[in-house]
Coordinates of C-alpha atoms and ligand atoms in Angstrom, one line a residue:
M12 CA -18.4 9.9 -17.5
K13 CA -15.9 7.6 -16.1
L14 CA -12.1 8.0 -15.3
I15 CA -10.4 6.9 -18.4
D16 CA -6.9 8.4 -19.1
P17 CA -5.4 9.3 -22.4
C18 CA -3.9 5.8 -22.6
N19 CA -7.2 4.3 -22.3
R20 CA -6.7 3.0 -18.8
H21 CA -9.8 2.8 -16.7
L22 CA -8.9 4.1 -13.2
N23 CA -11.2 2.4 -10.8
Y24 CA -9.0 2.1 -7.8
L25 CA -8.4 4.8 -5.4
R26 CA -5.8 4.5 -2.5
I27 CA -6.2 7.0 0.3
S28 CA -3.6 8.1 2.6
I29 CA -5.5 9.2 5.8
T30 CA -2.5 10.4 7.7
D31 CA 1.2 11.1 7.1
R32 CA 2.0 10.0 10.8
C33 CA 3.3 6.6 11.6
N34 CA 4.3 4.8 14.7
L35 CA 7.2 3.1 13.1
K36 CA 10.2 4.6 11.2
C37 CA 11.1 2.0 8.7
L38 CA 14.4 2.8 7.3
Y39 CA 13.3 2.5 3.6
C40 CA 10.4 4.7 4.1
V41 CA 11.2 7.7 6.3
P42 CA 14.4 9.5 7.6
R43 CA 15.0 8.5 11.2
D44 CA 15.0 12.1 12.4
Q45 CA 13.2 15.4 11.7
I46 CA 10.2 14.4 9.6
A47 CA 8.0 17.4 8.9
R48 CA 4.5 16.5 9.8
L49 CA 1.3 18.0 8.4
S50 CA -0.7 19.9 10.9
H51 CA -4.1 18.9 11.8
K52 CA -5.8 21.5 9.6
D53 CA -3.7 20.4 6.5
I54 CA -5.1 16.9 6.6
L55 CA -8.4 16.1 5.0
T56 CA -11.1 15.5 7.5
Y57 CA -13.0 12.2 7.4
E58 CA -16.0 14.1 6.2
E59 CA -14.0 15.6 3.4
I60 CA -12.6 12.2 2.4
L61 CA -16.1 10.6 2.4
R62 CA -17.4 13.3 0.1
L63 CA -14.5 12.9 -2.3
V64 CA -15.0 9.0 -2.3
K65 CA -18.7 9.4 -3.1
I66 CA -17.6 11.6 -6.0
G67 CA -15.1 9.1 -7.2
V68 CA -17.6 6.1 -6.9
K69 CA -19.9 8.1 -9.3
L70 CA -16.8 8.4 -11.7
G71 CA -16.2 4.6 -11.6
I72 CA -14.1 4.1 -8.5
T73 CA -15.0 0.5 -7.3
K74 CA -11.9 -0.4 -5.3
L75 CA -10.5 1.5 -2.2
R76 CA -7.6 1.0 -0.1
V77 CA -7.0 3.0 3.1
T78 CA -3.3 3.4 3.9
G79 CA -1.0 6.0 5.3
G80 CA 1.3 6.9 7.2
E81 CA -0.2 4.3 9.6
P82 CA -3.9 4.5 9.2
L83 CA -4.7 2.8 12.5
V84 CA -3.0 5.7 14.5
R85 CA -5.6 8.1 13.3
K86 CA -8.2 9.0 15.8
G87 CA -11.7 7.8 14.8
V88 CA -10.4 5.5 12.1
Y89 CA -12.9 2.6 12.8
G90 CA -16.0 4.8 12.6
F91 CA -14.5 6.2 9.4
L92 CA -14.0 2.6 7.9
S93 CA -17.5 1.8 8.8
E94 CA -18.8 4.8 6.9
L95 CA -16.7 3.9 3.9
S96 CA -18.0 0.4 3.9
R97 CA -21.5 1.6 3.7
I98 CA -20.9 3.6 0.4
D99 CA -22.9 2.0 -2.4
G100 CA -21.0 1.0 -5.3
L101 CA -17.6 0.1 -3.6
A102 CA -16.9 -3.5 -4.4
D103 CA -13.7 -3.8 -2.5
L104 CA -12.4 -2.1 0.6
S105 CA -9.1 -2.9 2.1
L106 CA -6.5 -1.7 4.6
T107 CA -2.6 -1.5 4.6
T108 CA -1.2 -1.4 8.0
N109 CA 2.2 -2.1 9.8
G110 CA 0.3 -4.5 12.1
V111 CA 1.3 -2.6 15.5
S112 CA -2.3 -1.9 16.4
L113 CA -3.8 -5.0 14.9
K114 CA -4.0 -7.3 17.9
D115 CA -6.3 -5.2 20.0
N116 CA -8.4 -3.8 17.2
L117 CA -9.3 -6.7 14.9
T118 CA -12.9 -7.1 16.0
R119 CA -13.4 -3.3 15.4
I120 CA -11.7 -3.6 12.0
K121 CA -14.0 -6.6 11.1
S122 CA -17.1 -4.9 12.4
A123 CA -16.2 -1.9 10.3
G124 CA -16.6 -4.1 7.1
I125 CA -13.0 -4.8 6.3
K126 CA -12.2 -8.4 5.0
R127 CA -8.9 -7.9 3.4
I128 CA -5.8 -6.6 5.1
N129 CA -2.1 -6.0 3.8
I130 CA 0.4 -6.1 6.6
S131 CA 4.0 -4.9 6.2
L132 CA 6.4 -7.4 7.6
D133 CA 10.0 -7.2 6.3
T134 CA 11.7 -9.7 8.7
L135 CA 10.7 -12.7 10.9
K136 CA 13.6 -11.8 13.3
R137 CA 12.8 -9.8 16.3
N138 CA 16.2 -7.9 16.4
K139 CA 16.0 -7.1 12.8
F140 CA 12.5 -5.9 13.1
H141 CA 13.8 -3.4 15.7
K142 CA 16.6 -2.4 13.4
I143 CA 14.3 -1.8 10.4
T144 CA 11.4 -0.2 12.1
G145 CA 13.1 1.6 15.1
L146 CA 10.9 -0.3 17.6
D147 CA 11.0 -3.7 19.3
L148 CA 7.6 -4.7 18.3
F149 CA 7.9 -7.9 16.2
D150 CA 6.1 -10.1 18.7
Q151 CA 3.2 -7.7 18.9
V152 CA 2.9 -7.6 15.0
W153 CA 3.2 -11.3 14.7
R154 CA 0.6 -12.1 17.2
G155 CA -1.8 -9.6 15.3
I156 CA -1.1 -11.4 12.1
E157 CA -1.9 -14.8 13.7
M158 CA -5.1 -13.4 15.3
A159 CA -6.2 -11.9 12.0
R160 CA -5.6 -15.4 10.3
D161 CA -7.6 -17.1 12.9
M162 CA -10.4 -14.6 12.7
G163 CA -10.8 -15.5 8.9
F164 CA -9.5 -12.3 7.3
H165 CA -8.7 -13.3 3.8
P166 CA -6.6 -12.7 1.9
I167 CA -3.9 -11.5 4.4
K168 CA -1.1 -10.2 2.3
L169 CA 2.3 -9.9 4.0
N170 CA 4.2 -7.0 2.1
I171 CA 8.0 -7.4 2.3
V172 CA 10.2 -4.7 0.9
A173 CA 13.3 -6.7 -0.4
L174 CA 16.5 -4.9 0.9
N175 CA 20.0 -6.2 -0.1
G176 CA 22.1 -6.8 3.0
I177 CA 19.1 -6.4 5.3
N178 CA 16.6 -9.1 4.8
D179 CA 17.9 -11.0 1.7
D180 CA 18.9 -13.7 3.9
E181 CA 15.2 -14.3 4.9
L182 CA 13.5 -14.5 1.4
K183 CA 13.2 -18.2 1.7
D184 CA 11.9 -18.1 5.1
M185 CA 9.2 -15.6 4.2
A186 CA 8.2 -17.6 1.2
R187 CA 8.1 -20.8 3.3
L188 CA 5.3 -19.1 5.3
S189 CA 2.8 -19.7 2.5
F190 CA 3.3 -23.4 2.9
D191 CA 1.1 -23.8 6.1
N192 CA -0.6 -20.5 6.3
P193 CA -3.2 -19.0 3.8
F194 CA -0.9 -15.9 3.5
Y195 CA -0.1 -14.1 0.3
I196 CA 3.6 -13.2 0.5
R197 CA 4.3 -10.1 -1.6
F198 CA 7.9 -9.3 -2.3
I199 CA 8.1 -5.6 -3.2
E200 CA 11.1 -4.0 -5.0
Y201 CA 12.4 -1.1 -3.1
M202 CA 11.4 2.2 -4.9
P203 CA 13.5 5.3 -4.5
I204 CA 10.9 7.6 -3.1
G205 CA 11.5 10.7 -0.9
D206 CA 14.2 10.8 1.8
S207 CA 14.9 7.6 3.5
Q208 CA 17.8 5.8 5.3
M209 CA 18.6 3.6 2.4
G210 CA 21.9 4.1 0.7
N211 CA 22.5 3.8 -3.1
G212 CA 23.6 0.2 -3.0
P213 CA 22.5 -2.3 -5.7
L214 CA 18.8 -3.1 -5.5
L215 CA 17.3 -6.5 -5.0
L216 CA 14.9 -7.1 -7.9
A217 CA 12.1 -9.4 -8.5
P218 CA 14.0 -11.9 -10.9
E219 CA 16.6 -12.4 -8.4
I220 CA 14.1 -12.9 -5.5
K221 CA 12.3 -15.2 -7.6
K222 CA 15.4 -17.3 -8.4
R223 CA 16.3 -17.6 -4.8
I224 CA 12.9 -18.7 -3.6
S225 CA 12.5 -21.1 -6.5
E226 CA 15.0 -23.3 -4.6
L227 CA 12.0 -24.2 -2.3
G228 CA 10.1 -25.9 -5.2
Q229 CA 8.4 -25.2 -8.5
L230 CA 6.5 -21.8 -8.7
I231 CA 3.2 -22.5 -10.2
P232 CA 1.7 -19.4 -11.7
V233 CA -1.7 -18.2 -10.4
R234 CA -4.0 -16.5 -12.8
N235 CA -4.8 -12.9 -11.9
S236 CA -8.4 -12.1 -11.2
I237 CA -10.2 -9.0 -12.2
N238 CA -9.7 -7.1 -8.9
D239 CA -6.0 -8.0 -8.7
G240 CA -3.2 -5.4 -8.4
P241 CA 0.0 -5.8 -10.4
A242 CA 1.7 -8.7 -8.5
Q243 CA 2.8 -11.7 -10.5
R244 CA 1.3 -14.4 -8.5
Y245 CA 2.5 -18.0 -7.8
R246 CA 1.9 -21.0 -5.6
F247 CA 4.2 -23.8 -4.4
A248 CA 2.5 -27.2 -4.9
G249 CA 0.3 -28.1 -1.9
A250 CA 0.8 -24.8 -0.3
R251 CA -2.2 -23.0 1.5
G252 CA -1.0 -19.6 0.5
E253 CA 0.8 -17.8 -2.4
V254 CA 3.8 -15.7 -3.2
G255 CA 3.9 -12.8 -5.6
F256 CA 6.3 -10.0 -6.9
I257 CA 5.6 -6.3 -7.2
H258 CA 8.3 -5.5 -9.7
A259 CA 7.8 -1.7 -10.0
L260 CA 11.4 -1.1 -11.3
S261 CA 12.5 -4.2 -13.0
H262 CA 9.3 -4.8 -15.1
H263 CA 7.0 -1.6 -15.2
F264 CA 3.2 -2.5 -15.1
C265 CA 2.2 1.1 -16.0
D266 CA 0.1 -0.2 -19.0
R267 CA -2.2 -2.0 -16.6
C268 CA -2.1 0.6 -13.8
N269 CA -5.7 1.5 -12.7
R270 CA -4.6 3.5 -9.7
L271 CA -5.2 7.0 -8.4
R272 CA -4.1 8.3 -5.1
L273 CA -5.4 10.8 -2.6
T274 CA -2.8 12.0 -0.3
A275 CA -3.2 12.9 3.3
S276 CA -2.9 16.7 2.4
G277 CA -5.6 16.4 -0.2
K278 CA -3.8 16.0 -3.4
L279 CA -4.9 13.7 -6.3
R280 CA -1.9 11.9 -7.5
P281 CA -2.3 9.9 -10.7
C282 CA 1.1 8.0 -10.3
L283 CA 3.1 7.0 -7.3
L284 CA 6.2 7.5 -9.0
S285 CA 5.7 10.9 -10.5
D286 CA 5.3 14.0 -8.5
H287 CA 2.6 15.5 -10.5
H288 CA -0.5 16.1 -8.4
E289 CA -3.7 18.1 -8.4
D290 CA -4.8 19.9 -5.3
I291 CA -8.5 19.0 -4.4
K292 CA -8.5 20.1 -0.8
G293 CA -8.3 23.8 -1.6
P294 CA -11.3 23.8 -4.1
L295 CA -13.1 21.6 -1.5
R296 CA -12.7 24.1 1.3
E297 CA -13.6 27.0 -1.1
G298 CA -17.0 25.4 -1.4
R299 CA -16.9 23.9 -4.9
T300 CA -19.7 21.8 -6.1
D301 CA -19.5 18.0 -6.7
D302 CA -19.3 18.5 -10.4
E303 CA -16.5 21.0 -10.1
L304 CA -14.6 18.5 -7.9
A305 CA -15.2 15.8 -10.3
E306 CA -13.5 18.0 -12.9
I307 CA -10.4 17.9 -10.6
F308 CA -10.4 14.0 -10.8
F309 CA -10.5 14.2 -14.6
K310 CA -7.8 16.7 -14.6
A311 CA -5.6 14.5 -12.5
V312 CA -6.3 11.5 -14.8
R313 CA -5.6 13.4 -17.9
H314 CA -2.1 14.0 -16.5
K315 CA -1.3 10.3 -15.7
P316 CA 1.9 9.5 -17.2
S317 CA 2.0 6.6 -19.7
D318 CA 4.9 5.2 -18.0
H319 CA 7.2 6.1 -15.1
N320 CA 10.8 6.9 -15.5
L321 CA 12.4 5.0 -12.5
A322 CA 14.7 2.1 -13.1
A323 CA 17.3 0.3 -11.1
G324 CA 20.5 2.2 -11.5
N325 CA 18.8 5.3 -12.5
P326 CA 19.6 8.2 -10.2
L327 CA 16.0 9.7 -10.3
R328 CA 14.1 9.9 -7.2
V329 CA 10.5 10.7 -6.4
C330 CA 10.5 13.8 -4.2
G331 CA 7.1 13.0 -2.2
Q332 CA 7.5 10.9 0.9
M333 CA 6.0 7.5 0.8
H334 CA 4.3 8.0 4.3
A335 CA 2.4 11.0 3.1
I336 CA 1.5 9.7 -0.4
G337 CA 0.5 6.4 0.8
G338 CA 2.0 3.2 -0.5
Ligands
SAM7 N1 1.9 2.0 7.6 C1 1.3 1.1 6.7 C2 2.3 0.0 6.4 O1 3.4 0.0 6.9 O2 2.0 -0.9 5.7 C3 0.9 1.7 5.4 C4 1.8 2.7 4.7 S1 3.2 2.1 4.1 C5 3.9 3.6 3.3 C6 2.6 1.2 2.7 C7 3.5 0.3 2.0 O3 4.5 0.9 1.4 C8 4.2 -0.7 3.0 O4 3.9 -2.0 2.5 C9 5.6 -0.4 2.8 O5 6.4 -1.5 3.0 C10 5.7 0.1 1.4 N2 6.8 1.0 1.3 C11 7.2 2.2 1.9 N3 8.4 2.7 1.3 C12 8.6 2.0 0.3 C13 9.7 2.0 -0.6 N4 10.6 3.0 -0.6 N5 9.7 1.1 -1.7 C14 8.8 0.1 -1.6 N6 7.7 0.1 -0.8 C15 7.6 1.0 0.2

């Protein structure tokens, strides 16, 4: 039995948030003060996650992303990544990070079996990086990105959350990075999730971003491959890398969504943009069998909404915090 939801979507992609903690406080992700943190006992242990992943793989999960919070701040993460990469049946294992710890740990990440990394980078300006993230670490993150490129990680996706009045003046500079670097630049529409420091101003949506960066040259569509996410992909003629748009608000891609999320606190969440979840940590710690835990996967999948209700200009917000759910 595989994870197929009532809309006949095959869920084969699990994103795991291994911690709700982060060493940055990006203004679109978390409130700057007083973030309630999960206590150690409330977070799934690595052994628990590995058991759930093995169950998921038997149910058809083939693609896995480790995220957070910031995954690289959790103690023991490199050993955990190695264990994950040894699980039979996983075709794709990747990592999303803010890049702060990359520089000194790339060899460990590579030895652990990770080939693909997504790195969040919302600006190319040091002062603005400080303003967005709360820390003056642009140079360190950029060095990590260059080193990852030089070590042959591929693809390296750079995730940019497009923010009106904050980084909208840099969209073309970001896109231009794809000319000489094999980077995949991903422009992400800001999603109203949890408490953050973002106001309610107008959102910068993918069609507008695309229009602005088209001034650099013709955007040639790139065909999506089977393991691809929802990004609309393009390449400038002669460029080494790509640009792409994640248009979660302006153009829902729910009909193609193949994702399930496991949060740091052990909840299975069938949709990022809906607060419905199934607790799997409780049953796991009560000693349920693999078959009983598999049934919780099926229950989550049965509740995957056909579509999410968020749209630009719509006052709805998702209550869960992005850093705990895992972006
Ligand atoms: N700490 C890691 C990082 O910074 O990449 C992983 C966790 S972070 C929550 C995962 C991704 O979610 C990042 O690319 C981040 O930019 C994105 N993200 C966070 N809050 C968001 C929001 N409100 N709207 C859109 N993307 C968001």
